[in-house]
mmCIF file of C-alpha atoms and ligand atoms in Angstrom:
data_model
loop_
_atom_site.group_PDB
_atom_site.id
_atom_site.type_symbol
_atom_site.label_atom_id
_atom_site.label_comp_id
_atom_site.label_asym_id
_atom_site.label_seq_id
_atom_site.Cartn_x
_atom_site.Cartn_y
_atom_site.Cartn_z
ATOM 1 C CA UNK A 288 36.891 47.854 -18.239
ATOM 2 C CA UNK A 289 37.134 50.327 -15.940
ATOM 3 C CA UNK A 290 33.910 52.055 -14.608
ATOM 4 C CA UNK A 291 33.801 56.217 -14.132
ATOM 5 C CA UNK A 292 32.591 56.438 -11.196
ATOM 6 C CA UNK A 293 35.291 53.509 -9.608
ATOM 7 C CA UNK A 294 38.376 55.797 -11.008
ATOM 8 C CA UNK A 295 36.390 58.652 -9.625
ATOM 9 C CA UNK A 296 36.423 56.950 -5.875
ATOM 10 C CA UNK A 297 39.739 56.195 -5.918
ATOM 11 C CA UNK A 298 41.123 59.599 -7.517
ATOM 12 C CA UNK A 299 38.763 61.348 -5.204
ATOM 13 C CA UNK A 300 40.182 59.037 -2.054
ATOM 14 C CA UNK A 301 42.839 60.606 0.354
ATOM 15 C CA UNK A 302 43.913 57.359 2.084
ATOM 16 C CA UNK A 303 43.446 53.481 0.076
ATOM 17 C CA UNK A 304 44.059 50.334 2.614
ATOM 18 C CA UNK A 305 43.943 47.376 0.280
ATOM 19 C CA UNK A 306 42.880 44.222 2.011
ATOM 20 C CA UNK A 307 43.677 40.749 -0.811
ATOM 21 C CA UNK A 308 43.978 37.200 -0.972
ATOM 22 C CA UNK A 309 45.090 34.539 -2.945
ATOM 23 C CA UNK A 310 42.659 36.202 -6.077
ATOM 24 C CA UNK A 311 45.739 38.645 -6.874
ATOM 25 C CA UNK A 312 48.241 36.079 -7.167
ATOM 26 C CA UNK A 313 46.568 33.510 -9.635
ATOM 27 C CA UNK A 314 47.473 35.596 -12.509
ATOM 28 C CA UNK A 315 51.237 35.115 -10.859
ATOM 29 C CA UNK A 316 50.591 30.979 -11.629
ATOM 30 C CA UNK A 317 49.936 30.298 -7.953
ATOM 31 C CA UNK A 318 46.432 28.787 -7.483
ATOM 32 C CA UNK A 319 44.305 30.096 -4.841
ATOM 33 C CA UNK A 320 42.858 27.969 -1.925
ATOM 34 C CA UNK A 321 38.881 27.807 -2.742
ATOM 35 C CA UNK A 322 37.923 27.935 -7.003
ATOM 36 C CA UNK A 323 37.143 24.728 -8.286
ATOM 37 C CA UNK A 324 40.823 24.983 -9.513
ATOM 38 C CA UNK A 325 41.955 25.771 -5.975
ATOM 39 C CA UNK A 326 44.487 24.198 -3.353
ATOM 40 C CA UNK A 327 41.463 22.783 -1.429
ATOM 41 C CA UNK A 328 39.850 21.511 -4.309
ATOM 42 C CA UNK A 329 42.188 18.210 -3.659
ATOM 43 C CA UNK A 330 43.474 16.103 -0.733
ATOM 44 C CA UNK A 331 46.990 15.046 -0.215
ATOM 45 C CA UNK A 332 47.468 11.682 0.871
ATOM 46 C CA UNK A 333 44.086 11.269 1.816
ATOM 47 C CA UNK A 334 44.171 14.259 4.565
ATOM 48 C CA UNK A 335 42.150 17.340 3.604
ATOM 49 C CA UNK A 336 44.825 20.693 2.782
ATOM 50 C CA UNK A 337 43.717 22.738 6.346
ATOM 51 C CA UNK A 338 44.533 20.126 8.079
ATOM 52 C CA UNK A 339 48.222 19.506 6.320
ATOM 53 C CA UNK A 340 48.519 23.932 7.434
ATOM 54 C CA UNK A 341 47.502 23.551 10.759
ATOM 55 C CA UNK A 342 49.451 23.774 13.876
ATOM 56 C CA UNK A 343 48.670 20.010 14.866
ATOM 57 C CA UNK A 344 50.228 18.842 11.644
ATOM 58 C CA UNK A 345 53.001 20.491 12.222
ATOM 59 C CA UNK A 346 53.203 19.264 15.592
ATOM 60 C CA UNK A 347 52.098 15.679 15.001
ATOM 61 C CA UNK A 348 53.606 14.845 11.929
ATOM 62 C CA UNK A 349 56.334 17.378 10.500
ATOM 63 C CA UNK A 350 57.061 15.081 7.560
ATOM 64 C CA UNK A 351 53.878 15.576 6.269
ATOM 65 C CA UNK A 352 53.742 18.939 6.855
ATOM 66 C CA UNK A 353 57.280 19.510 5.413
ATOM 67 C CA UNK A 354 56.152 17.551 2.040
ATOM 68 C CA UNK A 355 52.939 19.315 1.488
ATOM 69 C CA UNK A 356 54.224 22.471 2.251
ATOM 70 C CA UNK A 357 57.291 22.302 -0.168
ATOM 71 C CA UNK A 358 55.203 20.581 -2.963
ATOM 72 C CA UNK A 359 52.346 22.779 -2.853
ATOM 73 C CA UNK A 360 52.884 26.200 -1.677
ATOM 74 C CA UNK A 361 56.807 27.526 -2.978
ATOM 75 C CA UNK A 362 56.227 29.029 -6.520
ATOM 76 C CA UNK A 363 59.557 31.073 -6.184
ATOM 77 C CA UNK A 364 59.675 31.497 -9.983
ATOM 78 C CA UNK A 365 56.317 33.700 -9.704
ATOM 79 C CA UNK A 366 56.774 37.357 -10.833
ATOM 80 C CA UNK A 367 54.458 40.098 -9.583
ATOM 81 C CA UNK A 368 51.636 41.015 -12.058
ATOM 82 C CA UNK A 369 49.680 44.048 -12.505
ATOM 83 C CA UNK A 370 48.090 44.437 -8.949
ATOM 84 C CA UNK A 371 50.873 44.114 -7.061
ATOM 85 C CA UNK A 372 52.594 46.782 -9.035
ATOM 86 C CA UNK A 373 50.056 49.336 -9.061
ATOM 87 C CA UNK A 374 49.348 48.786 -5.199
ATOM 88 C CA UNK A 375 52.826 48.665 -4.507
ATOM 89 C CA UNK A 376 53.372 51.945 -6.427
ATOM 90 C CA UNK A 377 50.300 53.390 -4.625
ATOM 91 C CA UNK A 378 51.753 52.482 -0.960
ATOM 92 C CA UNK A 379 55.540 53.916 -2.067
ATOM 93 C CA UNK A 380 53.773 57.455 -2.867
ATOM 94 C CA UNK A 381 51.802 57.268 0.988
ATOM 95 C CA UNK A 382 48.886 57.295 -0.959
ATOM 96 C CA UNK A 383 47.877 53.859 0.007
ATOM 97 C CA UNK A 384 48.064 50.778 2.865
ATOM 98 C CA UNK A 385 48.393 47.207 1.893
ATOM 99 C CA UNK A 386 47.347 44.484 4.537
ATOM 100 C CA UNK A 387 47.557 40.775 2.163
ATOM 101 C CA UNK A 388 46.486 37.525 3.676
ATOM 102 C CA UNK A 389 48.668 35.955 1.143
ATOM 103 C CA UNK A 390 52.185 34.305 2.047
ATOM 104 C CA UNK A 391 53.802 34.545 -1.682
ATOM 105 C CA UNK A 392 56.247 37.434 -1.006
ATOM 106 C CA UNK A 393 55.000 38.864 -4.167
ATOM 107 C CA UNK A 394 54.025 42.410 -3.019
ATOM 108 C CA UNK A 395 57.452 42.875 -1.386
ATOM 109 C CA UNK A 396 59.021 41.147 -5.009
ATOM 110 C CA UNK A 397 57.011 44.179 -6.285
ATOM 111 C CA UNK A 398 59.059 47.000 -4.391
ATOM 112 C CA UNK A 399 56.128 46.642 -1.377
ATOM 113 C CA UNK A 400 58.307 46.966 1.673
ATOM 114 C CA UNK A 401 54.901 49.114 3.707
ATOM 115 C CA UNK A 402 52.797 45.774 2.739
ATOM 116 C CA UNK A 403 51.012 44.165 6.289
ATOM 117 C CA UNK A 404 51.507 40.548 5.848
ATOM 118 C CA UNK A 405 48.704 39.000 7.921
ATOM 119 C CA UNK A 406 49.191 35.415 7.828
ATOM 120 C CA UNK A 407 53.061 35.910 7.370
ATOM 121 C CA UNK A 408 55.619 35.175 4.450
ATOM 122 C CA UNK A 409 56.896 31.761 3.490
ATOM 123 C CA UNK A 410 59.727 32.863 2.165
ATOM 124 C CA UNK A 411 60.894 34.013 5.859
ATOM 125 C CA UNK A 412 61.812 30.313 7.656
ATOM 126 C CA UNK A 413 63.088 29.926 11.079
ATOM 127 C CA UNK A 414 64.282 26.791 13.746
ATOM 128 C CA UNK A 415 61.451 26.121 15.817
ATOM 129 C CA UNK A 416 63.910 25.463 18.546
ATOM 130 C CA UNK A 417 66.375 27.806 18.644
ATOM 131 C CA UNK A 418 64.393 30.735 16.986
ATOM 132 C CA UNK A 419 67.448 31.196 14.231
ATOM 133 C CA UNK A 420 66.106 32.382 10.564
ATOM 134 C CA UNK A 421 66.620 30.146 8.486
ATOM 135 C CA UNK A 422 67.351 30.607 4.666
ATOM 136 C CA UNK A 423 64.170 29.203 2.629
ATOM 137 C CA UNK A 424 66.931 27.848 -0.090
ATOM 138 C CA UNK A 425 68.196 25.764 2.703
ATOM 139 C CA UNK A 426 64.616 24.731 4.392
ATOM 140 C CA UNK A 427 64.001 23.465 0.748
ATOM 141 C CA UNK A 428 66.740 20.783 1.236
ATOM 142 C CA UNK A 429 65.965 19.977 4.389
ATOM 143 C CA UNK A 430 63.784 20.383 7.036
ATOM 144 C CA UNK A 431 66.255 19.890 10.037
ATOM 145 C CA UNK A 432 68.272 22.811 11.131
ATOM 146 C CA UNK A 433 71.634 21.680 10.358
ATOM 147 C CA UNK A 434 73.267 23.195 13.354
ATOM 148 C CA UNK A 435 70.903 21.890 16.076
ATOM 149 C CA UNK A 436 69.194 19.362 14.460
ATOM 150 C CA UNK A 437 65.745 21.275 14.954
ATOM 151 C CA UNK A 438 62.572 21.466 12.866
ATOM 152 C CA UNK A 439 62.475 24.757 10.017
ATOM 153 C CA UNK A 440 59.165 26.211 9.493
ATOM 154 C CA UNK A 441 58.344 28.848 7.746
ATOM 155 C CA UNK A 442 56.895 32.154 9.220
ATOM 156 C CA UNK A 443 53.436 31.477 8.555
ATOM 157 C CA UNK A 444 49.895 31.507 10.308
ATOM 158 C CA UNK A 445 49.014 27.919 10.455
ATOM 159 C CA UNK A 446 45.240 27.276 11.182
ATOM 160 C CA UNK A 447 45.057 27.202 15.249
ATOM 161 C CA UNK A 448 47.779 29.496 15.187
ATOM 162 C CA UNK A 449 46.756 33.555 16.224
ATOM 163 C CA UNK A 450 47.852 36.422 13.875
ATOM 164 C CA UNK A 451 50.922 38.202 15.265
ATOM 165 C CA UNK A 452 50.028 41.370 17.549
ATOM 166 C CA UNK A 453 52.395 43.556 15.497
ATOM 167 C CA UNK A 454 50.071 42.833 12.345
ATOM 168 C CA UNK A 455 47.254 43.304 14.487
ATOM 169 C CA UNK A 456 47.671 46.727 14.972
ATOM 170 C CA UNK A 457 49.203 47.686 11.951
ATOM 171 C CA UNK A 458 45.816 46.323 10.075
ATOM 172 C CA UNK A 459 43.606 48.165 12.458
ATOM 173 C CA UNK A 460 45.641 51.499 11.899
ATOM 174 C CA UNK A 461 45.451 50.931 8.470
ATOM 175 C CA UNK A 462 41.459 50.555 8.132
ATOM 176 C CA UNK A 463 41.171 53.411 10.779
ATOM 177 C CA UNK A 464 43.186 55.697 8.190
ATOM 178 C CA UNK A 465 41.239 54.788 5.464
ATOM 179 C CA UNK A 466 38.707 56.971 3.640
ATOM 180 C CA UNK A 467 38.532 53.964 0.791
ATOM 181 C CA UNK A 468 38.564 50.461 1.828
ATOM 182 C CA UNK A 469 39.186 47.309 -1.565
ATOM 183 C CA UNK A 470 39.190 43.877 -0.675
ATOM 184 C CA UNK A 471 40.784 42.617 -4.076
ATOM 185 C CA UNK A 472 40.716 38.419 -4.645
ATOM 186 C CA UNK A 473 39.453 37.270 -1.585
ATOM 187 C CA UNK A 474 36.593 34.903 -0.304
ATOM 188 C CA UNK A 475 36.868 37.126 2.510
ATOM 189 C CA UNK A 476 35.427 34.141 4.518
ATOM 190 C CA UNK A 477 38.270 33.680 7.083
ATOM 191 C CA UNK A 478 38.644 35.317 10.270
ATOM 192 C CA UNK A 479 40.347 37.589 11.736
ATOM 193 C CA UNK A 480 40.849 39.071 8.643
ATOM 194 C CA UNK A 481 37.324 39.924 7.360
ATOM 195 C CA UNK A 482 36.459 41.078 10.682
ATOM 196 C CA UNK A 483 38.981 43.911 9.931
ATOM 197 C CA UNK A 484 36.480 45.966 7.824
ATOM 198 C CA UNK A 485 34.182 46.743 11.211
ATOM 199 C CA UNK A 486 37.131 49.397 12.147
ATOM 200 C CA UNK A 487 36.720 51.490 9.067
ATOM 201 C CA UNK A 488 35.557 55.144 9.546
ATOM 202 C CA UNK A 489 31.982 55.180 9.461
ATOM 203 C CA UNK A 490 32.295 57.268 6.055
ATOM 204 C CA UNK A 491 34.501 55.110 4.417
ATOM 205 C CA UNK A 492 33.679 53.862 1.207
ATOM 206 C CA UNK A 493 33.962 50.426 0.025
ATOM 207 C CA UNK A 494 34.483 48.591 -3.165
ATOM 208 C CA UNK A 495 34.909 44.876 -3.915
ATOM 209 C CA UNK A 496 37.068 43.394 -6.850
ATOM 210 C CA UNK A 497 36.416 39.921 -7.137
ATOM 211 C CA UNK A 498 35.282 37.748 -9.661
ATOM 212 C CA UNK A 499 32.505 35.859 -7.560
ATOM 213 C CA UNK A 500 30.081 37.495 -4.795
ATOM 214 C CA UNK A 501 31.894 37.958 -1.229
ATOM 215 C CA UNK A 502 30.219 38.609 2.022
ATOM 216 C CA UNK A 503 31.341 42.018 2.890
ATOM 217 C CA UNK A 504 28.106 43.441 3.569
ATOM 218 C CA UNK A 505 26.850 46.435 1.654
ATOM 219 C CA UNK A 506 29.916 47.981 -0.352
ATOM 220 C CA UNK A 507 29.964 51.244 -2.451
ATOM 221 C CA UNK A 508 31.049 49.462 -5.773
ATOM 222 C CA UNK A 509 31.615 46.580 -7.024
ATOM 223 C CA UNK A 510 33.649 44.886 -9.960
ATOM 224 C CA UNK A 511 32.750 41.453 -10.567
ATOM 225 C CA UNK A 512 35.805 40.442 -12.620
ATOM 226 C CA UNK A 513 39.393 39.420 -13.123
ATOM 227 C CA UNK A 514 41.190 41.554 -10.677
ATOM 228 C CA UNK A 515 44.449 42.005 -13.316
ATOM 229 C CA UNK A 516 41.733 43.484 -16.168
ATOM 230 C CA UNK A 517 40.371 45.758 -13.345
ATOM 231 C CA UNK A 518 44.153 47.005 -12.446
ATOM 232 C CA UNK A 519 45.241 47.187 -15.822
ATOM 233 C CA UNK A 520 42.709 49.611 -16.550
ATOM 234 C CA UNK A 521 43.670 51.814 -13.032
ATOM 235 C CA UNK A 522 44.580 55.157 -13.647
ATOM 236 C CA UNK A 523 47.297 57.212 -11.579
HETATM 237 N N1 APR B 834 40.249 37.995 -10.358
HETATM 238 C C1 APR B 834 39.290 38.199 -9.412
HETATM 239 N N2 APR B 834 39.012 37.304 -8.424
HETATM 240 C C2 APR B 834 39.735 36.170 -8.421
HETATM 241 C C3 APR B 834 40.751 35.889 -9.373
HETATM 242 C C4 APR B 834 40.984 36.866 -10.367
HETATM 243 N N3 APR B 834 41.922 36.693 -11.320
HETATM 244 N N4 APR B 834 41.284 34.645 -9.077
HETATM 245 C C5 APR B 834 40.619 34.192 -7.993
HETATM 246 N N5 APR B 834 39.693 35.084 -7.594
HETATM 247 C C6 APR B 834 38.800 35.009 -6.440
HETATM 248 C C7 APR B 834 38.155 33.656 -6.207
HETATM 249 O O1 APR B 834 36.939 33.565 -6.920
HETATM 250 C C8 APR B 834 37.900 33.691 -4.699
HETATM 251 O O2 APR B 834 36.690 34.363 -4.401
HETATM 252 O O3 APR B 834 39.626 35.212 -5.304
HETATM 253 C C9 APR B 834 39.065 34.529 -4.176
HETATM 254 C C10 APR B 834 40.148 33.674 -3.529
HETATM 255 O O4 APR B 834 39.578 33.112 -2.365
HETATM 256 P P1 APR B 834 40.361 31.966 -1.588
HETATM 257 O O5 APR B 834 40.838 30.952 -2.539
HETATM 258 O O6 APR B 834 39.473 31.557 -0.437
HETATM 259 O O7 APR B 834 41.666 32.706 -1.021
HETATM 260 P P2 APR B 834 41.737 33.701 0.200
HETATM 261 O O8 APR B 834 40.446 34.456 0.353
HETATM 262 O O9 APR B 834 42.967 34.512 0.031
HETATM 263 O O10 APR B 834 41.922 32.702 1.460
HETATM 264 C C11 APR B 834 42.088 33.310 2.722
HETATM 265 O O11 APR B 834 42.445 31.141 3.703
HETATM 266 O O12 APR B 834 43.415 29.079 3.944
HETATM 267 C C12 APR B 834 43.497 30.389 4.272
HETATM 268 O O13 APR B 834 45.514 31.340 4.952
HETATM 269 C C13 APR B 834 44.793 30.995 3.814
HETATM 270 O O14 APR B 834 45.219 33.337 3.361
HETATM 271 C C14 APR B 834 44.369 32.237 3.054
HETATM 272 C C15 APR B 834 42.970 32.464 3.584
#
């Protein structure tokens, strides 16, 4: 249920930035990387998951990467829920920023198209030799560019990989323009993206939503809960 004095901060707020992760999608059907339930939670063929999304994988053995990939992280039948509505609908009135970690394309599914995608979108896919987008239907069936024979991969951050300048600056402008800062279904434990919150205005308030403790330092509110519940209840 929603708490007074949380609608109170964010009717009272003249700027939002959302920062989430993988904690707003679950109620979409896609697992998230670290519950017990969580992507991590297994290996694949014996090699641990951030391994199978890192650079050298990709590298090193593209089959691998290609089949884990596919099997694991494409859930193109997902449908926004509740949170990416309401935070879309926030960031379409100006009212609001949106910086996501995730890769789902569900914020832009949910009429998103301000949303900062930090650690990119798999459902953009391009040659990594001749640069050419690549249409994720088609990376699907095959993981060779059919005109030049190179390897597709989508437009992700893979681990040993460095966040794009672009969303780089369009994070930091967001926190800078922020009165009220929520990190929504994160762990908030990977880097650079939890080192975003030390550029918020030094009066900025803070508020967690998450249904297990995160270390974001000492926030203005919290709601230890399901994220949907706490959106569902969001007025205005
Ligand atoms: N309501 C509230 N919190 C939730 C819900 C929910 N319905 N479902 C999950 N959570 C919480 C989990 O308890 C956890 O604290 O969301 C958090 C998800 O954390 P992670 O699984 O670590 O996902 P995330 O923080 O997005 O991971 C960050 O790690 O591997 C990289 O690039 C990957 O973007 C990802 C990054």
């Amino acid at each position: 249920m929603m708490t007074e004095n949380l609608q109170t901060l964010f009717d009272q707020a003249q700027h939002i930035t959302f920062m989430t992760g993988a904690g707003v999608s679950t109620a979409s059907g896609i697992p998230d990387y670290r519950s017990k339930s969580g992507l991590y939670s297994a290996k694949f063929k014996g090699l641990p998951p951030e391994y199978l999304l890192s650079h050298d994988c990709f590298v090193q053995q593209p089959e691998m990467f290609y089949d884990f990939v596919k099997e694991n992280l494409y859930f193109p039948d997902a449908k926004p829920n509740v949170i990416h509505e309401k935070i879309a609908a926030l960031c379409q009135s100006g009212r609001a920023s949106l910086i996501t970690q995730n890769i789902d394309n569900l914020d832009r599914t949910a009429g998103n198209d301000q949303v900062v995608e930090f650690h990119g979108n798999l459902y953009r896919c391009y040659c990594s030799k001749d640069g050419e987008q690549v249409d994720w239907h088609d990376y699907m069936k095959s993981m060779y560019h059919d005109t030049d024979h190179g390897i597709i991969r989508p437009d992700i951050v893979l681990y040993g990989e460095s966040i794009s300048e672009s969303a780089l600056q369009r994070s930091m402008a967001a926190i800078e323009a922020a009165d009220l800062l929520v990190i929504v279904g994160t762990s908030f434990k990977v880097y650079p993206f939890a080192g975003l919150i030390n550029y918020r205005q030094p009066n900025a308030k803070l508020v967690v939503v998450n249904n297990e403790p995160i270390p974001a330092g000492s926030v203005t509110a919290q709601y230890s809960g399901d994220a949907e519940t706490f959106f569902a209840g969001l007025k205005g």
